[in-house]
XYZ file of C-alpha atoms in Angstrom:
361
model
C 101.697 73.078 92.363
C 100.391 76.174 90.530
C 101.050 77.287 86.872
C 102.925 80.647 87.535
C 104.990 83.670 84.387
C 108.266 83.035 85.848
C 110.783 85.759 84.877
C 114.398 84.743 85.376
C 115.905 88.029 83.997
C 115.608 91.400 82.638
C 115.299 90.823 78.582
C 114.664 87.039 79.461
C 111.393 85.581 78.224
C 108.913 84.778 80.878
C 108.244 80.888 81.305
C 104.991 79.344 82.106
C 106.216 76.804 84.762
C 104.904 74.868 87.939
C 105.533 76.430 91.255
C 105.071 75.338 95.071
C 102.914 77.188 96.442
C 102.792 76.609 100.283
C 99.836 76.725 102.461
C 99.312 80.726 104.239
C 100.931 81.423 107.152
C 100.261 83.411 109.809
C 98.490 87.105 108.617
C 98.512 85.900 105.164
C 95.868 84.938 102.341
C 95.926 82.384 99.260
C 93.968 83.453 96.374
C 92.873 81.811 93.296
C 93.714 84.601 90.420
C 90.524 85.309 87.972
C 92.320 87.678 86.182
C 95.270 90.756 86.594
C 95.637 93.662 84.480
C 99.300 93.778 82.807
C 100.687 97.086 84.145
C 103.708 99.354 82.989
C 105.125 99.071 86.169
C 105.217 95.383 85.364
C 107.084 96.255 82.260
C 109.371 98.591 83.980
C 110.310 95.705 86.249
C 110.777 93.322 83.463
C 112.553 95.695 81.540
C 115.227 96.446 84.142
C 113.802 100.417 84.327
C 112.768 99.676 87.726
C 115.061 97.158 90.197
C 113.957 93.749 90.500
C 115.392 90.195 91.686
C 115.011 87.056 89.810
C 113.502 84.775 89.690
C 110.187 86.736 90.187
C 106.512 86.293 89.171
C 105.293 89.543 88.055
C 101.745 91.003 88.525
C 100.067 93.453 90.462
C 96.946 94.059 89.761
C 94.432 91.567 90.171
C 91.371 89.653 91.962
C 90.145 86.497 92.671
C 88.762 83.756 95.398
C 89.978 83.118 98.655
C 91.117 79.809 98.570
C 92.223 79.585 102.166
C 93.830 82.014 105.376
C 96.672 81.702 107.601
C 96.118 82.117 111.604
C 95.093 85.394 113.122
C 93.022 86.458 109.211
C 89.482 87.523 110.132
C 88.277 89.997 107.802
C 87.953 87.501 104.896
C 87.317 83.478 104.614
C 87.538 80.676 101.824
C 85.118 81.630 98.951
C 85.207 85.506 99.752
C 85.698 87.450 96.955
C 88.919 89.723 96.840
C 90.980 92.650 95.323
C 94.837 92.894 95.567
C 96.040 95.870 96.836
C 100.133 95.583 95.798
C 100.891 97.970 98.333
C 99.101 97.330 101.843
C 99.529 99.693 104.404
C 100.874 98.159 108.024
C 98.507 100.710 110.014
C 101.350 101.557 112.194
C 104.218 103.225 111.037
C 104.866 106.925 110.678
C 102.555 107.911 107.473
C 99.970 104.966 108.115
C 99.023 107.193 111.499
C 98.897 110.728 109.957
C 96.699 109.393 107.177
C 98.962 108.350 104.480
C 98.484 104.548 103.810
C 99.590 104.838 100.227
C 103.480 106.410 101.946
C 103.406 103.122 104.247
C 107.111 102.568 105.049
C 106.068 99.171 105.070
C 103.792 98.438 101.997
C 106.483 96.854 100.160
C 108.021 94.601 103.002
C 106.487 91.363 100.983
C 108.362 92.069 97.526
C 111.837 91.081 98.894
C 111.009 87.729 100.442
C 110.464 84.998 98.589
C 107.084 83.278 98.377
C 107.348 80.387 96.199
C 109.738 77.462 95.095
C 110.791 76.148 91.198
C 110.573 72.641 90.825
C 113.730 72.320 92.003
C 113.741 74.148 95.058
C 114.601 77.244 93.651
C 113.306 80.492 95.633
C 111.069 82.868 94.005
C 109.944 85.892 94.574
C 106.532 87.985 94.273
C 106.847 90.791 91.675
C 105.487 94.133 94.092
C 104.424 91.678 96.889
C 101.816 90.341 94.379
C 102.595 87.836 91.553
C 99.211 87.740 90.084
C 100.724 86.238 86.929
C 99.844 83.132 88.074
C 96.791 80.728 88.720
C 96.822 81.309 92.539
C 99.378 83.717 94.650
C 99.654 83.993 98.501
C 99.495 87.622 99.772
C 99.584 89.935 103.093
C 96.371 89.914 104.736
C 95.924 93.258 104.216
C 96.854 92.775 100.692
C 93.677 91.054 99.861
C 89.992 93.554 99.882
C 86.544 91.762 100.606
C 84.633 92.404 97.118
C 81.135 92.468 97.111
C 79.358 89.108 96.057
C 78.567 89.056 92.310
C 81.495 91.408 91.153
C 82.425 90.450 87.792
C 86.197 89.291 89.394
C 87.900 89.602 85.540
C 87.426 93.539 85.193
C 87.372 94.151 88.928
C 90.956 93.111 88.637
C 91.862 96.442 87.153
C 90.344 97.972 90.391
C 93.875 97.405 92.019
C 95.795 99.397 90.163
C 95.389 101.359 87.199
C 91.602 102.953 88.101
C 92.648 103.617 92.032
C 95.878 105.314 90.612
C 93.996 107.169 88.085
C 90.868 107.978 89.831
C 92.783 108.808 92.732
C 95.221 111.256 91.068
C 92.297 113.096 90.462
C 90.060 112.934 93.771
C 93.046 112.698 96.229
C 96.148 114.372 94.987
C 94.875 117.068 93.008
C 91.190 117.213 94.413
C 90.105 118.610 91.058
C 86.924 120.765 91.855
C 84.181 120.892 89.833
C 84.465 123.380 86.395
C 88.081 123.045 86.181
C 90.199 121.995 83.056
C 92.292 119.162 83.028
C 94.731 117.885 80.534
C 95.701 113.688 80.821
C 99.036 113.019 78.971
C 99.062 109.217 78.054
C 95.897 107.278 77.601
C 97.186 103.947 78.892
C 94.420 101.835 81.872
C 96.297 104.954 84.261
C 95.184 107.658 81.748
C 91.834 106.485 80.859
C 91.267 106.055 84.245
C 92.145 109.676 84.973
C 90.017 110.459 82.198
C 87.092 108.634 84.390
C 87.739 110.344 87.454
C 87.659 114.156 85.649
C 84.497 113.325 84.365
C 82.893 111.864 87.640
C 84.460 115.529 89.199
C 82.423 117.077 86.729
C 85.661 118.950 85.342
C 84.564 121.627 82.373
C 87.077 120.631 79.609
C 89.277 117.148 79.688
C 92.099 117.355 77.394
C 93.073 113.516 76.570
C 96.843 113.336 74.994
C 98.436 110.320 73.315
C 100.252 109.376 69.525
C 97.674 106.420 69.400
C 94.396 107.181 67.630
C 92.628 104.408 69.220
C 93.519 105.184 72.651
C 91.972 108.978 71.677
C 88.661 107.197 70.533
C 88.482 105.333 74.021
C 89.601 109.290 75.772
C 86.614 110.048 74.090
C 83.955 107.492 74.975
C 85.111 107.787 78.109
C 84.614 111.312 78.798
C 87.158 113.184 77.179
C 86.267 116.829 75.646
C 89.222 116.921 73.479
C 91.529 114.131 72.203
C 94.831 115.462 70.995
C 97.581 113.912 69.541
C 101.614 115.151 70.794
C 103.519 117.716 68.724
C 104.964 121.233 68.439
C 101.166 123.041 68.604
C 99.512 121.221 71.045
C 100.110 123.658 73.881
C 98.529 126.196 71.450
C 95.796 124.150 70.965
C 95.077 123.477 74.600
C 95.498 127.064 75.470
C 92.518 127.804 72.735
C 90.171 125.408 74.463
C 90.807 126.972 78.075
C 90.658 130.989 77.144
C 94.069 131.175 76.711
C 95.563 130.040 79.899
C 96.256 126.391 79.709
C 94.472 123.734 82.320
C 94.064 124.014 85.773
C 95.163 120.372 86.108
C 97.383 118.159 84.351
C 97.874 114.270 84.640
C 101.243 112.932 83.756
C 100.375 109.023 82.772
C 103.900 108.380 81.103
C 106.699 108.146 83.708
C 109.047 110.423 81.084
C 111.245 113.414 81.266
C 109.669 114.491 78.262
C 105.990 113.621 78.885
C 106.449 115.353 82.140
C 107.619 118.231 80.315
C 104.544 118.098 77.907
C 101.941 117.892 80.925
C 104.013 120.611 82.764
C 103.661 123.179 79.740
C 99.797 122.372 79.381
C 99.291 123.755 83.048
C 98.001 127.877 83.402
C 99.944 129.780 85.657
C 99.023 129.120 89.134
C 97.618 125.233 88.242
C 99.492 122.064 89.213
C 101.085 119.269 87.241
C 100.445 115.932 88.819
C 102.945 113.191 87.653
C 101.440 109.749 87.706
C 103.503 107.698 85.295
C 106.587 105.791 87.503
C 109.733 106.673 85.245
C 113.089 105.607 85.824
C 115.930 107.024 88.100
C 118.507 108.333 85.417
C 115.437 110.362 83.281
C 116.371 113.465 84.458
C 113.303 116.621 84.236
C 115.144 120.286 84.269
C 113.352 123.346 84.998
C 114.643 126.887 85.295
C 114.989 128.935 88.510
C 113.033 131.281 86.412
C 110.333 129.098 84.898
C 109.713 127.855 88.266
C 109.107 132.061 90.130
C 107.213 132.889 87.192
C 104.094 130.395 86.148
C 104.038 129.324 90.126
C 102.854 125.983 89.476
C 102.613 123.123 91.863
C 104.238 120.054 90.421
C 103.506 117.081 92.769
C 104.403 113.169 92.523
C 101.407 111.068 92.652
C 102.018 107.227 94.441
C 98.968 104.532 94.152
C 96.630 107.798 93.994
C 97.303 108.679 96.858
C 94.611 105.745 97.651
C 93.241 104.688 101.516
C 91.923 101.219 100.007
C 89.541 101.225 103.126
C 87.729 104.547 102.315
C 88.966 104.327 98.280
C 87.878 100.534 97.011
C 84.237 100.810 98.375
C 83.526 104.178 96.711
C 84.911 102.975 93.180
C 82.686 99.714 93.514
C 79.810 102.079 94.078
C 80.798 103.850 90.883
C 81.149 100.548 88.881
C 77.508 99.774 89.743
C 75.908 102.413 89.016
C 77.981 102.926 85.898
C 79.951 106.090 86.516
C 82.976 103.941 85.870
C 83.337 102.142 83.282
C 85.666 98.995 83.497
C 85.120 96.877 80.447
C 85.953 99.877 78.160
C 89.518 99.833 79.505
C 89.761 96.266 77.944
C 91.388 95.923 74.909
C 92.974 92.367 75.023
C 92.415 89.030 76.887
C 95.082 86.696 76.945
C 96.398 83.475 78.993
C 99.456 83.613 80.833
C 101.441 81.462 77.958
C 100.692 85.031 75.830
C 102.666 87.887 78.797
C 105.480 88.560 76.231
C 103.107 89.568 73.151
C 101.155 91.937 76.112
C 104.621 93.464 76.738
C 105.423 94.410 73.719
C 102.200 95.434 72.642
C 102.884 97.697 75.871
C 106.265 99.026 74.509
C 105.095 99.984 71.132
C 101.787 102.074 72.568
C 99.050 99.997 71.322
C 95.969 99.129 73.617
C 94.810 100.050 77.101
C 94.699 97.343 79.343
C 95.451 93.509 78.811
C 93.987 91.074 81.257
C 95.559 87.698 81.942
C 93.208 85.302 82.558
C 94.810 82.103 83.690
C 93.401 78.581 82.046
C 92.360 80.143 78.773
């Protein structure tokens, strides 16, 4: 038995309860959690935004020790270090063989069957194929990334989702080139991760956007050339720091019509809007047949940063080390798993970066 955030509903207060746990099977990996970031998508789930099934243990983004491996799992053994990657690719469908692992048809198979029992036999199931909210999870094989030995596990947790989707938004999807200008609307782990990744491009100007002061600060420290906060003259604004054009690149980190709208009006003619932020089904964005001829802008959808974990997790561990990236930074709150529901709403009303559950404290 495991202490495990059960969520029974959407609105419903997550419970700290005892779970079974079984022993791996076949292709599949137990971990012991050291820590997992507390994502929006999380929040969306909880929140009913995006669908989910109860009851679930939420958490996707986290790392931890192999505590033992099912038959036929090679690449890592008990005591191996490991990130969680929430959305492993099966290597053989359609978009895993024309070099799309992050479009995997198949990355998601392990979110709809259950991986756990309640105490009274209940099923439950893994929030994304994950459950880190808990003090051990069992995972796809290809779920779980050999870290390097040493890695500080509690901030290499965020390493699984928000600085792959952020970096990656900005070195795989939009392959921002050195000297551009880039604008990054919301300054949540996502954002300031984006934030990271235009610096490490060496981008010119790096517009950071967001109501909360504090977040702007971190924009800043991070990397940031200009910290801005929303209203009606911040496309004027952005326009006078980039000769009157607006950016080459802009990061959507919300998942809102009207964020989207924001990031899409900070873009020149001729640049591209990446949106990064996962928003929900009935937020409708509307844009003119005219709007759309005349600034000829590329607006693209950005999933997991567009992220190969293979080629992607060993080049952001290179960053960490040598400092490029900076994880700790992203850090504003460490809690135990008895504290989710304060996380969440500290989530909805804007306030801090990234919280990181670590279980036992």
């Amino acid at each position: 038995m495991v202490r495990a955030a059960v969520l029974h509903g959407v609105g419903e207060k997550l419970r700290t309860e005892e779970i079974h746990l079984p022993a791996p099977g076949p292709g599949r990996v137990r971990v012991r959690i050291a820590a997992s970031g507390v994502c929006h998508s999380d929040l969306s789930l909880a929140d009913g935004v995006l669908p989910q099934a109860f009851p679930v243990v939420l958490g996707h983004e986290g790392a931890g020790t192999v505590v033992a491996v099912g038959e036929g799992v090679t690449h890592v053994a008990e005591g191996d270090p490991v990130l969680l990657i929430w959305a492993p690719a099966c290597g053989t469908c359609w978009w895993c063989e024309n070099h799309e692992p992050h479009l995997c048809s198949r990355a998601m198979d392990a979110a709809s069957v259950p991986y756990a029992r309640l105490g009274d036999g209940t099923e439950v199931l893994p929030g994304l194929g994950t459950a880190t909210f808990a003090e051990e999870t069992v995972v796809p094989a290809a779920g779980a990334v050999r870290l390097p030995s040493g890695a500080d596990l509690a901030e290499a947790a965020l390493l699984g989702c928000a600085v792959t989707t952020g970096t990656g938004a900005v070195w795989n999807t939009a392959r921002v080139p050195v000297g551009a200008s880039v604008a990054v609307v919301g300054l949540g782990g996502v954002g300031l991760s984006a934030v990271q990744g235009a610096r490490v491009a060496r981008a010119a100007t790096i517009v950071a956007v967001d109501p909360d002061e504090g977040k702007r600060e971190l924009a800043l420290a991070m990397g940031a050339t200009d910290a801005f906060a929303p209203g009606p003259d911040l496309a004027k604004r952005v326009r006078a720091r980039t000769g009157g054009r607006g950016v080459d690149h802009a990061f959507e980190c919300v998942g809102r019509a009207a964020t989207i709208r924001t990031a899409w009006g900070l873009t020149r003619r001729g640049g591209m809007t990446t949106i990064v932020g996962v928003g929900a089904k009935d937020d409708t964005v509307d844009f003119s047949a005219l709007e759309l001829f005349h600034f000829a802008r590329t607006l693209t959808g950005c999933v997991y940063g567009s992220t190969d974990p293979v080629r992607d997790v060993p080049r952001l561990v290179e960053h960490v080390a040598a400092g490029r990236i900076d994880l700790g930074g992203l850090v504003t709150a460490r809690i135990g798993l008895d504290w989710l529901d304060d996380a969440f709403a500290a989530m909805r009303a804007g306030r801090g970066a990234r919280t990181l559950v670590v279980p036992g404290t």
